[in-house]
Coordinates of C-alpha atoms in Angstrom, one line a residue:
M206 CA 75.7 109.0 86.5
Q207 CA 72.2 108.7 88.6
L208 CA 69.9 106.3 87.7
L209 CA 65.6 106.7 86.7
A210 CA 64.6 103.5 86.4
L211 CA 65.2 99.7 86.5
A212 CA 62.7 97.6 85.0
L213 CA 62.6 93.7 84.0
Y214 CA 60.7 92.2 81.3
H215 CA 58.7 88.5 81.4
Q216 CA 60.7 85.9 79.9
D217 CA 57.7 85.7 77.4
N218 CA 56.4 88.9 77.1
R219 CA 53.0 88.5 78.3
N220 CA 53.2 90.7 80.1
P221 CA 53.9 94.8 81.0
P222 CA 57.5 95.1 81.9
R223 CA 58.1 95.8 85.7
V224 CA 59.4 99.1 85.8
L225 CA 60.6 100.6 89.1
R226 CA 61.1 104.2 88.8
F227 CA 64.2 106.1 91.1
H228 CA 64.3 110.3 92.4
P229 CA 68.0 111.4 90.4
G230 CA 69.8 114.0 93.1
R231 CA 68.1 112.7 96.0
L232 CA 67.6 110.3 98.0
N233 CA 65.5 106.9 97.0
I234 CA 63.7 104.2 99.7
L235 CA 62.7 101.4 99.1
T236 CA 61.0 99.7 101.6
G237 CA 59.1 95.9 102.7
E238 CA 58.8 93.0 104.0
S239 CA 61.8 90.4 103.4
E240 CA 61.5 87.9 101.0
T241 CA 60.5 90.5 98.6
G242 CA 62.8 91.4 96.0
K243 CA 65.1 94.2 98.5
S244 CA 68.1 92.8 98.1
G245 CA 68.4 91.7 94.4
V246 CA 67.7 95.9 93.6
L247 CA 71.1 95.8 94.0
A248 CA 72.1 92.7 92.1
I249 CA 70.3 93.7 88.9
I250 CA 71.5 97.2 88.8
D251 CA 75.1 96.1 89.2
F252 CA 74.8 92.5 86.2
C253 CA 73.1 95.9 84.4
L254 CA 76.5 98.0 84.6
G255 CA 79.0 95.7 83.0
R256 CA 79.2 92.5 85.5
S257 CA 79.7 88.6 84.1
K258 CA 77.3 87.4 86.6
P259 CA 74.1 88.7 88.1
G260 CA 74.5 86.6 91.7
L261 CA 71.2 86.4 92.1
P262 CA 69.1 83.7 93.7
D263 CA 66.9 80.8 92.0
N264 CA 64.0 82.1 92.8
P265 CA 60.7 83.9 91.5
I266 CA 63.0 86.2 89.0
D267 CA 65.3 84.1 87.6
R268 CA 62.2 81.9 87.2
T269 CA 60.1 84.3 85.5
V270 CA 62.7 87.1 84.1
G271 CA 64.0 87.2 80.4
W272 CA 66.0 90.7 80.8
Y273 CA 67.2 93.1 83.1
A274 CA 67.4 97.0 82.3
V275 CA 68.2 100.5 83.7
L276 CA 67.7 103.8 82.3
A277 CA 71.1 106.1 83.3
E278 CA 71.2 110.1 83.3
F279 CA 74.7 111.5 83.5
R280 CA 75.4 115.2 83.8
D281 CA 75.0 115.8 80.5
G282 CA 72.1 115.2 80.1
R283 CA 72.5 112.2 78.1
R284 CA 71.0 109.0 79.0
M285 CA 71.9 105.5 78.3
V286 CA 69.4 102.4 78.6
L287 CA 71.5 99.2 80.2
A288 CA 70.3 96.2 79.7
R289 CA 71.6 92.6 79.8
P290 CA 69.5 89.3 79.1
R291 CA 69.3 86.0 81.3
P292 CA 72.0 84.4 81.5
A293 CA 71.8 80.9 80.4
G294 CA 74.7 79.4 82.8
E295 CA 76.2 81.2 85.4
S296 CA 77.2 84.1 83.1
T297 CA 77.0 86.2 80.0
N298 CA 78.5 88.3 78.0
E299 CA 75.6 89.3 75.8
A300 CA 74.0 93.3 76.0
F301 CA 71.2 96.1 75.2
V302 CA 72.4 99.8 74.6
R303 CA 71.1 102.2 73.5
S304 CA 72.4 106.1 73.8
G305 CA 69.8 109.1 73.2
D306 CA 69.4 112.5 74.6
Q307 CA 66.5 113.3 77.6
T308 CA 63.3 111.8 75.9
L309 CA 65.0 109.0 75.5
S310 CA 63.2 106.1 78.6
L311 CA 62.6 102.6 78.8
P312 CA 62.2 100.2 75.4
S313 CA 59.4 97.7 74.5
A314 CA 59.9 94.0 75.0
A315 CA 59.9 93.8 71.6
E316 CA 63.4 96.1 71.0
L317 CA 65.3 94.0 73.3
H318 CA 68.1 92.3 72.0
V319 CA 71.7 91.7 71.3
N320 CA 73.5 94.4 70.0
S321 CA 76.4 94.6 72.3
N322 CA 78.7 92.7 75.1
A323 CA 79.2 93.8 78.9
A324 CA 83.4 94.9 77.8
A325 CA 82.1 97.3 74.9
L326 CA 78.8 98.7 77.6
R327 CA 81.6 99.2 80.3
G328 CA 83.7 101.0 77.8
E329 CA 80.9 103.4 76.6
V330 CA 79.7 104.3 80.4
S331 CA 82.8 105.1 81.2
A332 CA 82.9 107.1 78.4
H333 CA 80.3 109.1 79.2
L334 CA 80.9 109.5 83.2
G335 CA 84.7 111.1 81.7
I336 CA 86.7 108.2 82.6
E337 CA 90.1 108.4 80.7
D338 CA 90.7 106.1 78.3
F339 CA 94.1 104.7 79.8
R340 CA 95.6 101.3 80.6
F341 CA 96.4 100.5 84.3
Q342 CA 100.6 98.8 84.2
P343 CA 100.5 96.7 87.1
P344 CA 104.6 98.1 88.9
A345 CA 107.6 95.9 87.1
G346 CA 107.6 92.4 89.5
A347 CA 103.8 92.7 90.2
A348 CA 102.4 89.2 90.2
R349 CA 99.1 90.9 88.2
Y350 CA 98.0 91.4 84.2
P351 CA 97.6 95.0 83.6
F352 CA 94.0 96.2 83.1
D353 CA 91.5 99.1 81.6
V354 CA 90.5 101.3 83.7
S355 CA 86.5 101.6 83.8
V356 CA 83.6 102.2 85.1
A357 CA 84.4 98.7 86.7
Q358 CA 86.5 100.0 89.3
G359 CA 84.7 102.3 89.6
A360 CA 81.6 100.7 90.3
L361 CA 83.1 99.5 93.8
F362 CA 82.5 102.5 95.9
C363 CA 78.5 102.8 94.7
F364 CA 77.4 99.4 96.5
Q365 CA 76.6 97.8 99.6
N366 CA 75.5 95.3 100.1
Q367 CA 73.4 93.6 103.5
D368 CA 76.4 91.4 104.2
E369 CA 78.8 94.0 103.2
I370 CA 77.2 97.2 105.3
A371 CA 77.9 94.8 108.2
A372 CA 80.7 93.6 108.3
S373 CA 83.8 94.1 109.7
K374 CA 86.8 93.9 108.0
T375 CA 85.7 95.7 105.4
L376 CA 84.5 99.0 103.2
F377 CA 84.3 98.5 100.0
H378 CA 81.8 96.0 97.9
R379 CA 82.8 92.9 96.4
Q380 CA 86.6 93.1 98.3
T381 CA 86.8 89.9 99.4
E382 CA 87.1 87.8 96.3
D383 CA 89.8 87.9 94.0
G384 CA 91.8 90.2 93.1
I385 CA 89.2 92.9 94.4
A386 CA 90.8 94.3 96.8
Q387 CA 94.2 94.9 95.2
A388 CA 91.8 96.9 92.0
I389 CA 91.0 99.0 94.0
K390 CA 93.7 100.3 95.6
D391 CA 94.8 100.3 91.6
T392 CA 92.3 102.8 90.9
L393 CA 91.1 104.7 94.0
P394 CA 94.3 107.4 93.8
Y395 CA 92.8 107.8 90.0
F396 CA 89.1 108.4 91.1
L397 CA 90.3 110.8 94.2
G398 CA 92.0 112.8 91.8
A399 CA 95.2 111.8 93.2
A400 CA 96.4 110.6 90.2
G401 CA 95.9 110.3 86.4
P402 CA 96.6 108.9 83.0
E403 CA 100.3 110.8 82.6
Q404 CA 101.3 109.6 86.4
A405 CA 100.9 106.2 85.7
L406 CA 102.4 106.9 82.2
R407 CA 105.5 107.9 84.4
Q408 CA 105.8 105.4 85.5
Y409 CA 104.5 102.5 83.9
R410 CA 108.1 104.0 81.7
L411 CA 109.4 104.3 85.2
G412 CA 109.7 100.8 85.8
E413 CA 109.6 99.5 82.2
A414 CA 112.7 101.6 82.5
R415 CA 114.3 99.8 86.3
R416 CA 113.8 96.7 84.5
E417 CA 115.9 97.6 81.6
V418 CA 118.9 98.6 84.2
R419 CA 118.4 94.9 85.8
T420 CA 117.8 93.5 83.2
A421 CA 121.3 95.1 82.2
Q422 CA 123.1 94.6 85.4
R423 CA 122.6 90.9 84.9
K424 CA 124.3 90.6 81.6
L425 CA 127.2 92.7 82.7
D426 CA 127.2 90.5 85.3
A427 CA 126.7 87.1 83.7
A428 CA 129.1 88.6 80.9
L429 CA 131.8 89.4 83.8
R430 CA 132.0 86.3 85.5
Q431 CA 131.8 83.8 82.5
R432 CA 135.3 86.2 81.1
E433 CA 135.7 85.0 85.1
V434 CA 134.8 81.4 84.3
L435 CA 136.7 80.7 81.0
D436 CA 140.0 82.4 83.2
T437 CA 140.0 79.9 85.9
N438 CA 138.4 77.0 83.3
G439 CA 141.9 77.7 80.6
I440 CA 144.0 77.7 83.6
A441 CA 142.7 74.2 84.6
L442 CA 142.7 73.3 80.9
L443 CA 145.8 74.7 81.0
R444 CA 147.0 71.9 84.0
L445 CA 145.2 68.9 82.7
A446 CA 147.3 69.3 79.1
Q447 CA 150.7 69.4 80.4
S448 CA 149.9 66.3 82.7
E449 CA 148.2 64.6 79.8
G450 CA 151.7 65.4 78.1
L451 CA 150.4 67.9 75.2
L452 CA 152.2 70.6 76.6
S453 CA 155.3 71.3 78.3
D454 CA 156.5 74.4 80.6
V455 CA 153.0 75.8 81.5
P456 CA 154.2 79.4 83.2
A457 CA 152.5 79.0 87.0
A458 CA 150.1 81.9 85.9
P459 CA 150.6 83.2 82.7
D460 CA 148.0 86.1 81.3
A461 CA 145.2 85.5 79.0
D462 CA 147.1 86.4 75.9
T463 CA 149.3 83.0 77.7
V464 CA 146.0 80.8 78.2
Q465 CA 144.9 81.1 74.6
A466 CA 147.4 80.4 72.9
L467 CA 149.2 77.9 75.0
L468 CA 145.5 76.7 74.4
R469 CA 145.6 76.8 70.4
K470 CA 148.8 74.9 71.4
A471 CA 147.7 72.1 72.6
L472 CA 144.1 71.5 70.4
A473 CA 147.1 71.5 67.5
V474 CA 148.6 68.1 69.0
P475 CA 147.1 65.7 66.2
P476 CA 145.5 63.3 67.9
L477 CA 147.5 59.8 68.6
A478 CA 147.2 56.5 66.6
P479 CA 144.5 54.3 67.7
I480 CA 145.6 50.9 69.0
S481 CA 145.5 48.4 66.9
S482 CA 143.4 45.3 67.2
D483 CA 146.2 42.5 66.0
V484 CA 146.6 41.7 70.4
G485 CA 143.0 40.7 70.4
D486 CA 143.2 38.1 68.1
R487 CA 146.1 37.2 69.3
R488 CA 144.9 36.9 72.7
Q489 CA 141.7 35.0 70.9
E490 CA 144.1 32.1 68.9
L491 CA 146.1 31.4 72.0
N492 CA 142.4 30.8 74.0
E493 CA 141.2 29.1 71.0
E494 CA 144.9 26.5 71.2
R495 CA 144.5 26.3 74.7
R496 CA 141.1 25.1 74.0
T497 CA 142.5 22.1 72.0
L498 CA 146.3 21.2 73.4
R499 CA 143.7 20.3 77.0
A500 CA 140.9 18.7 75.0
Q501 CA 144.1 16.0 73.3
L502 CA 145.7 16.2 76.6
Q503 CA 142.5 14.8 78.3
E504 CA 142.5 12.3 75.2
F505 CA 146.5 11.0 75.8
D506 CA 145.4 10.7 79.3
A507 CA 142.4 8.2 79.1
A508 CA 144.6 6.5 76.5
L509 CA 147.2 5.8 78.8
A510 CA 144.9 4.4 81.6
T511 CA 143.5 2.6 79.4
V512 CA 147.0 0.4 78.2
D513 CA 147.7 1.0 81.7
R514 CA 144.3 -1.2 83.1
W515 CA 145.6 -3.7 79.9
Q516 CA 148.4 -4.0 80.9
R517 CA 147.1 -4.7 84.8
R518 CA 145.1 -7.4 83.8
S519 CA 147.1 -9.1 81.5
F520 CA 149.3 -9.5 84.2
D521 CA 147.1 -10.3 86.3
F522 CA 146.1 -13.3 83.9
T523 CA 149.0 -14.8 83.0
G524 CA 150.2 -15.2 86.5
E525 CA 146.9 -17.4 87.1
L526 CA 147.8 -19.0 84.1
H527 CA 151.2 -19.9 85.1
L528 CA 150.6 -20.7 88.3
Q529 CA 148.1 -23.7 87.3
V530 CA 150.1 -24.9 84.7
D531 CA 153.4 -25.2 87.1
R532 CA 150.5 -27.5 88.8
L533 CA 149.4 -29.6 86.1
K534 CA 153.0 -30.4 84.9
T535 CA 152.9 -32.7 87.8
L536 CA 151.1 -35.2 86.0
D537 CA 154.2 -35.6 84.2
L538 CA 155.5 -37.4 87.3
L539 CA 152.9 -39.9 86.9
G540 CA 154.0 -44.0 85.7
P541 CA 151.6 -46.8 84.9
E542 CA 148.7 -45.0 86.5
R543 CA 149.2 -42.4 83.0
D544 CA 146.7 -44.9 81.5
H545 CA 143.9 -45.8 84.2
D546 CA 140.7 -46.2 83.2
T547 CA 139.0 -42.9 83.4
D548 CA 135.3 -44.6 83.3
V549 CA 136.3 -45.8 87.2
C550 CA 136.9 -44.8 90.0
P551 CA 140.4 -45.4 91.1
M552 CA 139.5 -45.5 94.7
C553 CA 136.1 -47.5 94.4
T554 CA 136.7 -49.2 91.1
Q555 CA 133.0 -48.9 90.2
P556 CA 132.1 -47.1 87.1
L557 CA 131.7 -43.2 86.9
E558 CA 128.3 -41.3 85.7
H559 CA 131.1 -39.0 83.5
R560 CA 134.1 -40.0 82.3
D561 CA 137.1 -38.2 84.3
P562 CA 139.4 -36.4 82.1
S563 CA 142.6 -38.5 81.3
A564 CA 146.2 -37.5 81.7
Q565 CA 146.7 -37.6 78.7
D566 CA 143.8 -34.8 78.0
I567 CA 145.8 -33.0 80.9
S568 CA 149.2 -32.5 79.4
R569 CA 147.2 -31.6 75.5
L570 CA 146.4 -29.0 77.6
T571 CA 149.4 -27.7 80.0
N572 CA 151.3 -27.7 76.9
R573 CA 148.4 -25.6 74.6
L574 CA 148.5 -23.1 77.9
S575 CA 152.3 -23.2 78.0
E576 CA 152.1 -22.5 74.5
E577 CA 149.5 -19.4 74.7
L578 CA 152.0 -17.9 77.4
E579 CA 154.6 -18.0 75.0
Q580 CA 152.8 -15.9 72.6
A581 CA 151.5 -13.4 75.5
A582 CA 155.8 -12.9 77.3
G583 CA 156.2 -12.0 73.1
V584 CA 153.5 -9.5 73.6
Q585 CA 154.4 -7.4 75.4
P586 CA 157.7 -5.6 74.6
V587 CA 155.0 -4.8 71.5
R588 CA 152.1 -3.1 74.7
Q589 CA 155.3 -1.5 76.7
E590 CA 156.0 0.2 73.5
H591 CA 152.9 2.0 72.5
L592 CA 152.4 2.6 75.9
R593 CA 156.2 4.8 76.0
A594 CA 154.6 6.0 73.3
L595 CA 151.4 7.6 74.3
Q596 CA 153.2 8.9 77.1
V597 CA 155.5 10.6 74.3
Q598 CA 153.4 12.4 73.2
R599 CA 151.3 13.8 75.9
N600 CA 154.5 15.2 77.5
G601 CA 154.6 16.4 74.3
L602 CA 151.3 18.1 74.4
A603 CA 151.9 19.1 78.3
E604 CA 154.8 21.1 77.5
R605 CA 153.1 23.2 74.3
L606 CA 150.3 23.3 77.2
K607 CA 152.8 25.3 79.2
A608 CA 154.5 27.3 76.5
N609 CA 150.8 28.5 75.6
G610 CA 150.0 29.7 79.2
V611 CA 153.3 31.3 79.2
L612 CA 152.4 33.5 76.3
L613 CA 148.9 34.5 77.9
K614 CA 150.5 35.8 81.1
E615 CA 152.2 37.9 78.0
L616 CA 150.3 38.5 76.1
M617 CA 147.6 39.9 79.3
A618 CA 150.9 41.8 80.7
S619 CA 150.7 43.9 77.3
D620 CA 147.0 44.4 76.7
E621 CA 147.3 46.0 80.4
N622 CA 149.7 48.4 79.5
M623 CA 148.4 49.0 75.6
A624 CA 144.0 49.5 78.2
R625 CA 146.1 52.6 79.6
L626 CA 148.3 53.6 76.6
Q627 CA 144.8 53.3 75.4
E628 CA 142.6 55.6 78.2
Q629 CA 145.8 57.8 78.4
H630 CA 144.8 58.7 73.9
L631 CA 141.2 59.0 75.3
R632 CA 141.9 61.4 77.7
A633 CA 144.1 63.5 75.8
A634 CA 140.9 63.5 72.7
H635 CA 138.4 64.0 75.6
L636 CA 140.7 67.3 76.5
Q637 CA 141.2 68.3 73.3
G638 CA 137.4 68.6 72.8
R639 CA 137.5 70.5 75.8
I640 CA 139.4 73.1 74.6
A641 CA 138.1 72.9 71.5
Q642 CA 134.9 73.7 73.2
S643 CA 136.3 76.4 75.6
L644 CA 138.3 78.0 72.5
A645 CA 134.8 78.9 70.8
H646 CA 132.8 79.8 73.7
D647 CA 135.7 82.6 74.0
L648 CA 135.1 83.3 70.3
R649 CA 133.4 86.9 70.8
P650 CA 134.7 89.9 70.4
T651 CA 136.8 92.0 73.2
D652 CA 134.5 94.4 73.8
D653 CA 132.3 92.6 74.7
V654 CA 132.1 94.2 79.0
G655 CA 132.8 97.0 78.0
Q656 CA 129.2 97.5 75.3
L657 CA 127.3 96.5 78.3
R658 CA 128.8 98.6 80.6
N659 CA 127.7 101.3 78.7
A660 CA 123.9 99.9 77.4
L661 CA 124.3 99.5 82.0
A662 CA 125.3 103.4 81.5
S663 CA 122.6 104.3 79.3
A664 CA 119.8 103.0 81.1
Q665 CA 121.1 103.6 84.5
E666 CA 120.2 107.9 83.1
V667 CA 117.4 107.1 81.5
V668 CA 116.0 105.9 84.9
S669 CA 117.7 108.9 86.5
V670 CA 115.9 111.3 84.4
L671 CA 112.0 109.8 84.3
E672 CA 113.1 109.5 88.5
E673 CA 113.0 113.9 87.7
H674 CA 110.4 114.2 86.4
T675 CA 108.0 111.8 88.3
A676 CA 109.4 113.8 91.8
N677 CA 106.6 115.4 91.8
D678 CA 104.4 112.3 91.2
D679 CA 103.9 111.2 94.8
V680 CA 100.8 109.4 94.6
P681 CA 100.5 107.9 97.4
A682 CA 101.0 110.7 99.9
E683 CA 98.3 112.9 97.4
T684 CA 95.9 109.9 97.9
E685 CA 96.4 110.3 101.7
R686 CA 96.0 113.9 101.6
R687 CA 92.5 113.4 99.4
L688 CA 91.3 110.8 102.3
A689 CA 92.0 113.5 104.9
D690 CA 89.5 115.1 103.4
V691 CA 87.3 112.6 102.9
A692 CA 88.3 112.4 106.9
A693 CA 86.9 115.2 107.5
Q694 CA 83.9 115.0 106.8
M695 CA 83.1 112.0 108.4
T696 CA 84.0 112.8 111.8
P697 CA 81.0 114.5 112.7
W698 CA 79.4 112.7 110.8
A699 CA 79.6 109.7 113.2
R700 CA 79.7 111.6 116.0
R701 CA 76.4 112.5 115.1
L702 CA 75.4 109.5 114.8
K703 CA 77.3 108.4 118.2
L704 CA 79.2 105.4 117.1
G705 CA 81.4 104.0 119.5
Q706 CA 84.9 105.8 119.2
S707 CA 83.5 109.2 118.0
E708 CA 84.8 111.1 121.0
E709 CA 87.1 113.5 120.5
P710 CA 89.8 114.5 119.9
N711 CA 90.0 111.2 117.7
E712 CA 88.9 111.4 114.1
A713 CA 87.8 108.2 111.9
G714 CA 89.0 107.7 108.7
I715 CA 90.2 105.9 105.6
S716 CA 92.8 104.0 105.8
F717 CA 94.2 102.6 101.4
K718 CA 96.7 100.7 103.2
K719 CA 93.6 98.0 104.8
L720 CA 90.8 99.5 102.7
S721 CA 88.5 99.9 105.9
V722 CA 87.6 102.5 109.0
V723 CA 89.8 103.6 111.1
I724 CA 90.0 105.3 114.2
R725 CA 93.2 107.6 115.0
R726 CA 93.9 108.8 118.7
P727 CA 96.5 110.6 120.1
Q728 CA 97.9 107.2 121.6
D729 CA 97.5 104.4 118.8
R730 CA 94.9 103.6 115.3
L731 CA 92.5 101.3 115.9
P732 CA 91.3 99.1 112.7
Q733 CA 87.4 99.1 112.3
E734 CA 87.2 95.1 113.9
R735 CA 87.9 96.9 117.8
V736 CA 84.8 99.7 117.6
G737 CA 82.8 96.3 118.5
S738 CA 78.8 96.2 117.4
A739 CA 76.7 95.2 114.8
K740 CA 76.3 98.8 115.2
N741 CA 79.0 101.1 115.1
Y742 CA 80.2 98.6 112.4
I743 CA 77.3 99.6 110.0
G744 CA 77.7 103.8 111.3
Y745 CA 80.9 104.2 110.0
H746 CA 80.3 102.5 107.3
L747 CA 77.7 104.8 106.4
V748 CA 79.7 108.1 106.8
A749 CA 83.1 106.6 105.1
H750 CA 81.0 106.4 101.9
L751 CA 79.3 109.4 102.0
A752 CA 81.9 111.8 103.2
L753 CA 84.2 109.8 100.1
H754 CA 80.8 110.7 97.6
T755 CA 80.7 113.9 98.9
Y756 CA 83.9 114.0 97.8
L757 CA 84.0 112.3 94.2
R758 CA 81.2 114.7 93.3
H759 CA 82.3 118.3 94.9
H760 CA 85.6 117.6 93.0
H761 CA 84.1 116.2 89.7
R762 CA 85.4 112.3 89.7
P763 CA 84.4 110.0 86.5
V764 CA 81.8 108.5 89.6
P765 CA 78.8 107.2 89.6
G766 CA 76.3 109.7 91.4
F767 CA 74.7 107.2 93.0
L768 CA 75.1 105.3 96.7
A769 CA 73.2 101.6 96.9
L770 CA 72.4 100.4 100.3
D771 CA 70.6 97.1 101.1
Q772 CA 69.0 97.1 105.2
P773 CA 71.8 99.6 107.2
T774 CA 69.6 98.9 110.5
Q775 CA 70.0 95.5 110.4
A776 CA 71.4 95.7 113.1
F777 CA 68.6 97.3 114.5
F778 CA 66.3 94.6 114.3
P779 CA 66.0 90.9 115.0
S780 CA 67.2 88.6 112.2
K781 CA 65.4 88.7 109.0
P782 CA 62.5 91.0 110.6
R783 CA 59.0 90.6 108.6
D784 CA 57.6 93.7 108.8
A785 CA 59.8 96.5 110.4
S786 CA 57.4 98.7 111.6
T787 CA 55.9 96.3 113.7
V788 CA 58.8 95.9 116.2
P789 CA 57.4 97.5 118.9
D790 CA 61.6 98.0 120.9
A791 CA 63.9 98.8 117.8
D792 CA 66.0 101.2 118.9
W793 CA 63.4 104.4 116.4
S794 CA 65.2 106.9 117.1
T795 CA 69.1 106.2 116.2
V796 CA 67.4 104.6 113.2
T797 CA 65.3 107.9 112.1
E798 CA 69.1 110.0 112.5
Y799 CA 70.8 106.7 110.3
F800 CA 67.9 107.9 107.2
R801 CA 68.6 111.2 108.0
L802 CA 71.8 111.0 108.0
L803 CA 71.2 110.4 104.5
H804 CA 69.4 112.7 103.8
D805 CA 70.8 115.3 104.7
V806 CA 74.3 113.9 102.5
S807 CA 71.9 114.4 99.8
E808 CA 70.5 117.9 100.1
L809 CA 74.0 118.5 100.4
N810 CA 74.9 117.3 97.3
R811 CA 72.3 119.6 95.9
G812 CA 71.5 117.2 93.3
D813 CA 74.1 115.6 92.5
L814 CA 74.4 112.4 95.1
Q815 CA 71.5 109.7 94.5
I816 CA 71.2 107.4 96.7
I817 CA 68.6 104.5 96.5
V818 CA 68.3 102.4 99.8
C819 CA 66.7 99.0 100.4
D820 CA 65.0 98.2 104.0
H821 CA 62.3 96.7 106.3
A822 CA 61.7 100.6 107.8
N823 CA 59.0 102.1 106.9
L824 CA 59.6 106.4 109.1
P825 CA 55.6 107.9 108.8
D826 CA 58.7 111.5 108.9
D827 CA 57.1 113.8 106.0
W828 CA 61.1 113.9 104.2
F829 CA 61.1 110.2 104.9
Q830 CA 57.9 108.9 103.0
Q831 CA 58.7 111.1 100.1
A832 CA 61.6 109.7 99.8
V833 CA 59.5 106.2 99.6
I834 CA 59.3 105.2 96.1
D835 CA 57.7 101.9 96.1
N836 CA 56.6 99.9 99.2
W837 CA 56.3 96.3 99.6
R838 CA 54.0 95.7 102.4
P839 CA 50.5 94.1 101.2
N840 CA 48.0 95.7 100.3
E841 CA 44.4 96.8 101.6
D842 CA 42.4 94.1 98.8
G843 CA 44.9 91.3 100.1
T844 CA 47.4 91.5 97.2
R845 CA 51.0 92.2 98.0
N846 CA 53.9 94.1 96.4
A847 CA 57.3 92.9 95.7
L848 CA 60.1 93.1 93.2
I849 CA 58.4 90.1 90.7
P850 CA 53.8 90.6 90.5
P851 CA 52.4 87.9 91.2
R852 CA 50.8 88.0 88.8
W853 CA 54.3 86.7 87.1
L854 CA 53.6 83.5 89.1
T855 CA 50.5 82.6 88.4

């Protein structure tokens, strides 16, 4: 597959498409000043081959173009138009595909419409390239997904952007993106011819068979561990059953059958009767009775205290009355003085304002008090009898309360015994549940382990057969052998460009493990990044890709037959030169040698390899000028050539 043309279609179709023509089978040079869109050419080609993102900056390209298209031709003469609309967002899967013979050309803007998608586009291109229809299966256990091998992987060997061609540690297009380096490692053996769909299928089946072996081994190990656990657990359950009274006379080292029989015997022991709840009811009754007795006892204590206070106060009062009565009785000793006039003072015979009580009045009062004291003395025995009755009743309540306490204490002791018995019943029931669960888990065919051993042996036999079939499929070794053939072409070209570390006996090659250039020296292996200088990085990238594509072309491998390079001479000019032809101190001899190598390699491949270069350089040599497909520098009339025509911006 080589490119015949690249076309850009205006968004509103008011202008004819911008077409860039390529020459198949030879060197194509697009030269010009900076910021003319040269680097966008590679991104557009990559996008038209099925990428979801165009990777173009937000510049006049994105603001004016509606469709991108390439016209490609295959080895059998068939042609294809691969077109993609400008994505409305960051990406798109829409596409336009048209196939035909050698008369097929770029379509008009009116003919462009979405008739396919990116996946179908890649599938058709892959089929025309001769990429066999197979799905790459990662090795068993790899943390990545299978994918269909297509031009999406083959195109990774066809581009070198400006930052990629001067990279110090990487070699291939998009290698630093997630998953791309691994995709290159997965598919490079196929594109080199070191492995095909048959080997991939055998490797996949071998990986699946090994996975089956690991699965069967895990199942067998799990069954053996379960059997061991069940046996150990069964003996432990027997000891517990013996300690809980479910079994007696358990052997010290019973065999598996004895364990099963004894466990079934323990499981057959009837469950113990539940503990009656009468004890709790009786304890509640006693507590209620105790509260009642204490309340009654408090009432009697209060009554006794009241009677006692009443009696003490009565004694105090009657005693005082007896004292006063005894004093008043002395009036009985008076003679004629008893009849003294109480209205006159006996001392001064003066009349009194308030009449004094007479002796007769005091005698009557004394007699009345004496009578009341006699009555009070008669009540005293009744009060004493009431006090004794209250005390007797109070003592009876105290005895009943004491008896209640004794009963509660005995009931609590009995309750503790019943709780221990209840706990024992629960432990026994729980143990019987564990025994039932253990027996249920062990109810499997006795030959389960034997069946698993047979399954493991069968899976191992399948692996052995597949390993014999794949013994000759040493893909890594075959890949290295073919990369050695690539290195055989790299080394003389590196010496031709006088790259660092290229002198004899050193040899340049591609490291499959690191996906970068390595210099094999007699004493060691020197990685590309240790060679140093941008000139060497670019030079080794050139010779590596030229040698790789030459190998692919000579062996008719299904990789697109073009190599697109962006700024391969950037190391010889200042950063972003406006026009490299105006730089007086550039190493023009080395620049010439780089382009001469590109020209010679394209000639060496006799039309099978197309090389597209976008660069600032514009050498005066005839062979260089014959390779120039466009020159994006100002015209004599002052107009400027670029990827986007100036009239599109007006």
